[in-house]
Amino acid sequence: MTNQTVTTKPILVLGGTGKTGRRVAAQLRERGLEVRAASRSGKTRFDWYDESTWQPALDGAGAVYMVDMVDEPVEWNPEVSVRAFCRQAVAAGVERIVLLQARTNEEAGGKSLIGSEAEVQNSGAEWTILRPGWFAQNFDEGILLDGIRAGEVRLPAGEGLEPFIDCDDVAAVAVAALTEEGHAGKTYELSGPRLLSFGEAVEEIARATGREIRYVALSPEEYVAELVAEGVPADYAQMVADLIGQIREGKGAHISTGFKDALGHDPRDFAAFAKDAAATGVWDA
Ligand SMILES: NC(=O)c1ccc[n+]([C@@H]2O[C@H](COP(=O)([O-])OP(=O)(O)OC[C@H]3O[C@@H](n4cnc5c(N)ncnc54)[C@H](OP(=O)(O)O)[C@@H]3O)[C@@H](O)[C@H]2O)c1
C-alpha cells in the first residue's frame, strides 16, 4: 500500500453527481488530480443509454470509476452495456477501472447486483471491485430521507442488522484504488464498524436531531404496495423490497474488513455520520 499517485491522465467518474461519485470526484480533486465528473446532468455528459456520449467522456482518460444502472428503475444488461463500454474505454487508453457493486451474491427483483463484475474483470484493464453494504447516506440523500423528515421510516427490515457504511469511506477506497498501487485485482467488501438495526439507526438520527422519529416494520407486501401507490414501478419496488428482505433475514449481519484492508484504519461509525448530517439541517422537518 502506498500513497503514490500513478496516473497523471484525467480520471472519468461515472455517477459523478451521485452519492459516491460526487465524493470520489471531490477527493480526487483534493489530491490535485484532473477529474471528469460524468452523468446525464454532469459537467461531462455521459448517458449509459446514449453511446454517442461515451467517447467524448473517455478521450484521454487514464482511469474510470464506474457506477452502473442496476439499482435504477430501468432495463439494464451489463453483458451489453458494460462490455461495450469497457471495450471502448480500453481502446481509448483507460488502464484502470474501479467498479462499484454491492455486498450481496443474491438476486433482487430477479436480477444480480454484481452482474457487471465479470465484464470489468475481462476488460483487459486493471480492475478493483468495491462491494459495499447499505450506505448511511440512504438516510440523508437517498430513499430513506423522506421518511426521516416525516418522522416515520416504514420498511420491511424487521429487526435485521446491517453495518451501514459512509459514502465518504466508499469514496476513499475508490480513490486509493484509482490512484495508488496495490489494489489491482482485488475485490473489497466494505462495511461500517458496527451492526445496527434500522430501528437503532433511526434512534441514532432521532438523538442527533432532537426530533421524534420512529421505525415501523412492514411486511414486504405492505411495503411494495406503499411504494406502488406512490408511483414507483412495481418491479423496482419488488427489487428494493428484496434487498431489504436480505437484511431482515440476517444476511447483512456481518462486518466486512475491506475498508481497513485497503486503507489501514477503521471506517466511520454511524453516530459520526448522523451527527454531521444533522448539523447540515437536512433532516429538519
Ligand atoms: N444505496 C446503497 O445503499 C447501496 C449499497 C451498495 C451498493 N450500491 C450501489 O451503488 C450504485 C449507485 O451508486 P450511487 O449511490 O453512488 O449513485 P446514486 O446516488 O444512486 O446516483 C446515481 C448516479 O447515476 C447517474 N445516472 C442515472 N442515470 C444515468 C444514466 N442513464 N447514464 C449515466 N448516469 C446515470 C446519476 O446522475 P444523472 O441523474 O445526472 O444522470 C447519478 O450521478 C448502484 O450500483 C448500487 O447497486 C448502493
mmCIF file with all atom_site columns, C-alpha atoms in Angstrom, residues 18-115:
data_model
loop_
_atom_site.group_PDB
_atom_site.id
_atom_site.type_symbol
_atom_site.label_atom_id
_atom_site.label_alt_id
_atom_site.label_comp_id
_atom_site.label_asym_id
_atom_site.label_entity_id
_atom_site.label_seq_id
_atom_site.pdbx_PDB_ins_code
_atom_site.Cartn_x
_atom_site.Cartn_y
_atom_site.Cartn_z
_atom_site.occupancy
_atom_site.B_iso_or_equiv
_atom_site.pdbx_formal_charge
_atom_site.auth_seq_id
_atom_site.auth_comp_id
_atom_site.auth_asym_id
_atom_site.auth_atom_id
_atom_site.pdbx_PDB_model_num
ATOM 1  C CA . GLY A 1 18  ? -24.448 10.624  -7.169  1.00 0.00 ? 18  GLY A CA 1
ATOM 2  C CA . LYS A 1 19  ? -23.797 9.641   -3.573  1.00 0.00 ? 19  LYS A CA 1
ATOM 3  C CA . THR A 1 20  ? -20.417 8.003   -4.146  1.00 0.00 ? 20  THR A CA 1
ATOM 4  C CA . GLY A 1 21  ? -19.312 9.555   -7.461  1.00 0.00 ? 21  GLY A CA 1
ATOM 5  C CA . ARG A 1 22  ? -19.638 13.096  -6.121  1.00 0.00 ? 22  ARG A CA 1
ATOM 6  C CA . ARG A 1 23  ? -17.346 12.189  -3.238  1.00 0.00 ? 23  ARG A CA 1
ATOM 7  C CA . VAL A 1 24  ? -14.884 10.304  -5.430  1.00 0.00 ? 24  VAL A CA 1
ATOM 8  C CA . ALA A 1 25  ? -14.607 13.379  -7.682  1.00 0.00 ? 25  ALA A CA 1
ATOM 9  C CA . ALA A 1 26  ? -14.145 15.715  -4.707  1.00 0.00 ? 26  ALA A CA 1
ATOM 10 C CA . GLN A 1 27  ? -11.478 13.544  -3.076  1.00 0.00 ? 27  GLN A CA 1
ATOM 11 C CA . LEU A 1 28  ? -9.586  13.203  -6.365  1.00 0.00 ? 28  LEU A CA 1
ATOM 12 C CA . ARG A 1 29  ? -9.666  16.984  -6.829  1.00 0.00 ? 29  ARG A CA 1
ATOM 13 C CA . GLU A 1 30  ? -8.333  17.407  -3.276  1.00 0.00 ? 30  GLU A CA 1
ATOM 14 C CA . ARG A 1 31  ? -5.320  15.419  -4.472  1.00 0.00 ? 31  ARG A CA 1
ATOM 15 C CA . GLY A 1 32  ? -4.869  17.846  -7.345  1.00 0.00 ? 32  GLY A CA 1
ATOM 16 C CA . LEU A 1 33  ? -5.958  15.364  -9.992  1.00 0.00 ? 33  LEU A CA 1
ATOM 17 C CA . GLU A 1 34  ? -7.923  16.143  -13.112 1.00 0.00 ? 34  GLU A CA 1
ATOM 18 C CA . VAL A 1 35  ? -11.448 14.755  -12.843 1.00 0.00 ? 35  VAL A CA 1
ATOM 19 C CA . ARG A 1 36  ? -14.340 14.380  -15.274 1.00 0.00 ? 36  ARG A CA 1
ATOM 20 C CA . ALA A 1 37  ? -17.489 14.031  -13.168 1.00 0.00 ? 37  ALA A CA 1
ATOM 21 C CA . ALA A 1 38  ? -19.889 12.492  -15.644 1.00 0.00 ? 38  ALA A CA 1
ATOM 22 C CA . SER A 1 39  ? -23.597 11.723  -15.764 1.00 0.00 ? 39  SER A CA 1
ATOM 23 C CA . ARG A 1 40  ? -26.652 12.848  -17.722 1.00 0.00 ? 40  ARG A CA 1
ATOM 24 C CA . SER A 1 41  ? -26.673 16.137  -15.799 1.00 0.00 ? 41  SER A CA 1
ATOM 25 C CA . GLY A 1 42  ? -22.947 16.209  -15.008 1.00 0.00 ? 42  GLY A CA 1
ATOM 26 C CA . LYS A 1 43  ? -20.367 18.697  -16.263 1.00 0.00 ? 43  LYS A CA 1
ATOM 27 C CA . THR A 1 44  ? -19.135 15.907  -18.532 1.00 0.00 ? 44  THR A CA 1
ATOM 28 C CA . ARG A 1 45  ? -22.219 14.447  -20.171 1.00 0.00 ? 45  ARG A CA 1
ATOM 29 C CA . PHE A 1 46  ? -22.468 10.667  -20.007 1.00 0.00 ? 46  PHE A CA 1
ATOM 30 C CA . ASP A 1 47  ? -25.561 8.562   -20.561 1.00 0.00 ? 47  ASP A CA 1
ATOM 31 C CA . TRP A 1 48  ? -25.372 4.766   -20.411 1.00 0.00 ? 48  TRP A CA 1
ATOM 32 C CA . TYR A 1 49  ? -28.254 4.744   -22.914 1.00 0.00 ? 49  TYR A CA 1
ATOM 33 C CA . ASP A 1 50  ? -26.680 7.163   -25.420 1.00 0.00 ? 50  ASP A CA 1
ATOM 34 C CA . GLU A 1 51  ? -23.412 5.713   -26.727 1.00 0.00 ? 51  GLU A CA 1
ATOM 35 C CA . SER A 1 52  ? -22.600 8.946   -28.560 1.00 0.00 ? 52  SER A CA 1
ATOM 36 C CA . THR A 1 53  ? -21.743 10.433  -25.125 1.00 0.00 ? 53  THR A CA 1
ATOM 37 C CA . TRP A 1 54  ? -19.146 7.750   -24.277 1.00 0.00 ? 54  TRP A CA 1
ATOM 38 C CA . GLN A 1 55  ? -16.182 8.644   -26.489 1.00 0.00 ? 55  GLN A CA 1
ATOM 39 C CA . PRO A 1 56  ? -16.027 12.369  -25.595 1.00 0.00 ? 56  PRO A CA 1
ATOM 40 C CA . ALA A 1 57  ? -16.087 11.397  -21.910 1.00 0.00 ? 57  ALA A CA 1
ATOM 41 C CA . LEU A 1 58  ? -13.350 8.787   -22.419 1.00 0.00 ? 58  LEU A CA 1
ATOM 42 C CA . ASP A 1 59  ? -10.954 10.741  -24.665 1.00 0.00 ? 59  ASP A CA 1
ATOM 43 C CA . GLY A 1 60  ? -7.555  10.896  -22.948 1.00 0.00 ? 60  GLY A CA 1
ATOM 44 C CA . ALA A 1 61  ? -8.791  9.388   -19.648 1.00 0.00 ? 61  ALA A CA 1
ATOM 45 C CA . GLY A 1 62  ? -6.437  7.037   -17.811 1.00 0.00 ? 62  GLY A CA 1
ATOM 46 C CA . ALA A 1 63  ? -8.851  5.527   -15.281 1.00 0.00 ? 63  ALA A CA 1
ATOM 47 C CA . VAL A 1 64  ? -12.606 5.167   -14.694 1.00 0.00 ? 64  VAL A CA 1
ATOM 48 C CA . TYR A 1 65  ? -14.743 4.971   -11.553 1.00 0.00 ? 65  TYR A CA 1
ATOM 49 C CA . MET A 1 66  ? -17.762 3.007   -12.743 1.00 0.00 ? 66  MET A CA 1
ATOM 50 C CA . VAL A 1 67  ? -21.284 3.190   -11.323 1.00 0.00 ? 67  VAL A CA 1
ATOM 51 C CA . ASP A 1 68  ? -23.750 1.014   -13.179 1.00 0.00 ? 68  ASP A CA 1
ATOM 52 C CA . MET A 1 69  ? -27.525 1.248   -13.516 1.00 0.00 ? 69  MET A CA 1
ATOM 53 C CA . VAL A 1 70  ? -28.519 -1.886  -11.626 1.00 0.00 ? 70  VAL A CA 1
ATOM 54 C CA . ASP A 1 71  ? -30.403 -0.040  -8.899  1.00 0.00 ? 71  ASP A CA 1
ATOM 55 C CA . GLU A 1 72  ? -32.200 2.392   -11.202 1.00 0.00 ? 72  GLU A CA 1
ATOM 56 C CA . PRO A 1 73  ? -35.749 1.659   -12.427 1.00 0.00 ? 73  PRO A CA 1
ATOM 57 C CA . VAL A 1 74  ? -34.517 0.975   -15.971 1.00 0.00 ? 74  VAL A CA 1
ATOM 58 C CA . GLU A 1 75  ? -33.716 -2.031  -18.148 1.00 0.00 ? 75  GLU A CA 1
ATOM 59 C CA . TRP A 1 76  ? -30.086 -2.954  -17.564 1.00 0.00 ? 76  TRP A CA 1
ATOM 60 C CA . ASN A 1 77  ? -27.950 -5.587  -19.239 1.00 0.00 ? 77  ASN A CA 1
ATOM 61 C CA . PRO A 1 78  ? -24.262 -5.388  -18.271 1.00 0.00 ? 78  PRO A CA 1
ATOM 62 C CA . GLU A 1 79  ? -23.342 -8.028  -20.826 1.00 0.00 ? 79  GLU A CA 1
ATOM 63 C CA . VAL A 1 80  ? -24.284 -5.453  -23.444 1.00 0.00 ? 80  VAL A CA 1
ATOM 64 C CA . SER A 1 81  ? -23.649 -2.024  -21.916 1.00 0.00 ? 81  SER A CA 1
ATOM 65 C CA . VAL A 1 82  ? -20.677 -2.655  -19.615 1.00 0.00 ? 82  VAL A CA 1
ATOM 66 C CA . ARG A 1 83  ? -18.990 -4.951  -22.123 1.00 0.00 ? 83  ARG A CA 1
ATOM 67 C CA . ALA A 1 84  ? -19.282 -2.359  -24.902 1.00 0.00 ? 84  ALA A CA 1
ATOM 68 C CA . PHE A 1 85  ? -18.209 0.482   -22.632 1.00 0.00 ? 85  PHE A CA 1
ATOM 69 C CA . CYS A 1 86  ? -15.153 -1.420  -21.334 1.00 0.00 ? 86  CYS A CA 1
ATOM 70 C CA . ARG A 1 87  ? -14.078 -2.266  -24.867 1.00 0.00 ? 87  ARG A CA 1
ATOM 71 C CA . GLN A 1 88  ? -14.317 1.404   -25.851 1.00 0.00 ? 88  GLN A CA 1
ATOM 72 C CA . ALA A 1 89  ? -12.565 2.537   -22.661 1.00 0.00 ? 89  ALA A CA 1
ATOM 73 C CA . VAL A 1 90  ? -9.575  0.235   -23.114 1.00 0.00 ? 90  VAL A CA 1
ATOM 74 C CA . ALA A 1 91  ? -9.309  1.214   -26.789 1.00 0.00 ? 91  ALA A CA 1
ATOM 75 C CA . ALA A 1 92  ? -9.278  4.859   -25.655 1.00 0.00 ? 92  ALA A CA 1
ATOM 76 C CA . GLY A 1 93  ? -6.318  4.188   -23.354 1.00 0.00 ? 93  GLY A CA 1
ATOM 77 C CA . VAL A 1 94  ? -8.017  3.549   -19.998 1.00 0.00 ? 94  VAL A CA 1
ATOM 78 C CA . GLU A 1 95  ? -5.687  1.378   -17.921 1.00 0.00 ? 95  GLU A CA 1
ATOM 79 C CA . ARG A 1 96  ? -7.654  1.039   -14.710 1.00 0.00 ? 96  ARG A CA 1
ATOM 80 C CA . ILE A 1 97  ? -11.328 0.601   -13.796 1.00 0.00 ? 97  ILE A CA 1
ATOM 81 C CA . VAL A 1 98  ? -12.762 0.727   -10.280 1.00 0.00 ? 98  VAL A CA 1
ATOM 82 C CA . LEU A 1 99  ? -16.261 -0.725  -10.227 1.00 0.00 ? 99  LEU A CA 1
ATOM 83 C CA . LEU A 1 100 ? -18.931 -0.071  -7.600  1.00 0.00 ? 100 LEU A CA 1
ATOM 84 C CA . GLN A 1 101 ? -21.133 -3.087  -6.930  1.00 0.00 ? 101 GLN A CA 1
ATOM 85 C CA . ALA A 1 102 ? -22.909 -4.309  -3.774  1.00 0.00 ? 102 ALA A CA 1
ATOM 86 C CA . ARG A 1 103 ? -22.211 -6.631  -0.846  1.00 0.00 ? 103 ARG A CA 1
ATOM 87 C CA . THR A 1 104 ? -24.532 -9.434  -1.924  1.00 0.00 ? 104 THR A CA 1
ATOM 88 C CA . ASN A 1 105 ? -24.382 -12.528 -4.076  1.00 0.00 ? 105 ASN A CA 1
ATOM 89 C CA . GLU A 1 106 ? -28.161 -12.808 -4.139  1.00 0.00 ? 106 GLU A CA 1
ATOM 90 C CA . GLU A 1 107 ? -30.543 -11.602 -6.772  1.00 0.00 ? 107 GLU A CA 1
ATOM 91 C CA . ALA A 1 108 ? -33.066 -8.877  -6.010  1.00 0.00 ? 108 ALA A CA 1
ATOM 92 C CA . GLY A 1 109 ? -36.109 -8.342  -8.215  1.00 0.00 ? 109 GLY A CA 1
ATOM 93 C CA . GLY A 1 110 ? -34.849 -11.233 -10.332 1.00 0.00 ? 110 GLY A CA 1
ATOM 94 C CA . LYS A 1 111 ? -31.513 -9.613  -11.188 1.00 0.00 ? 111 LYS A CA 1
ATOM 95 C CA . SER A 1 112 ? -27.938 -9.811  -9.958  1.00 0.00 ? 112 SER A CA 1
ATOM 96 C CA . LEU A 1 113 ? -26.471 -6.735  -8.342  1.00 0.00 ? 113 LEU A CA 1
ATOM 97 C CA . ILE A 1 114 ? -22.947 -7.818  -9.195  1.00 0.00 ? 114 ILE A CA 1
ATOM 98 C CA . GLY A 1 115 ? -23.536 -8.599  -12.868 1.00 0.00 ? 115 GLY A CA 1
#
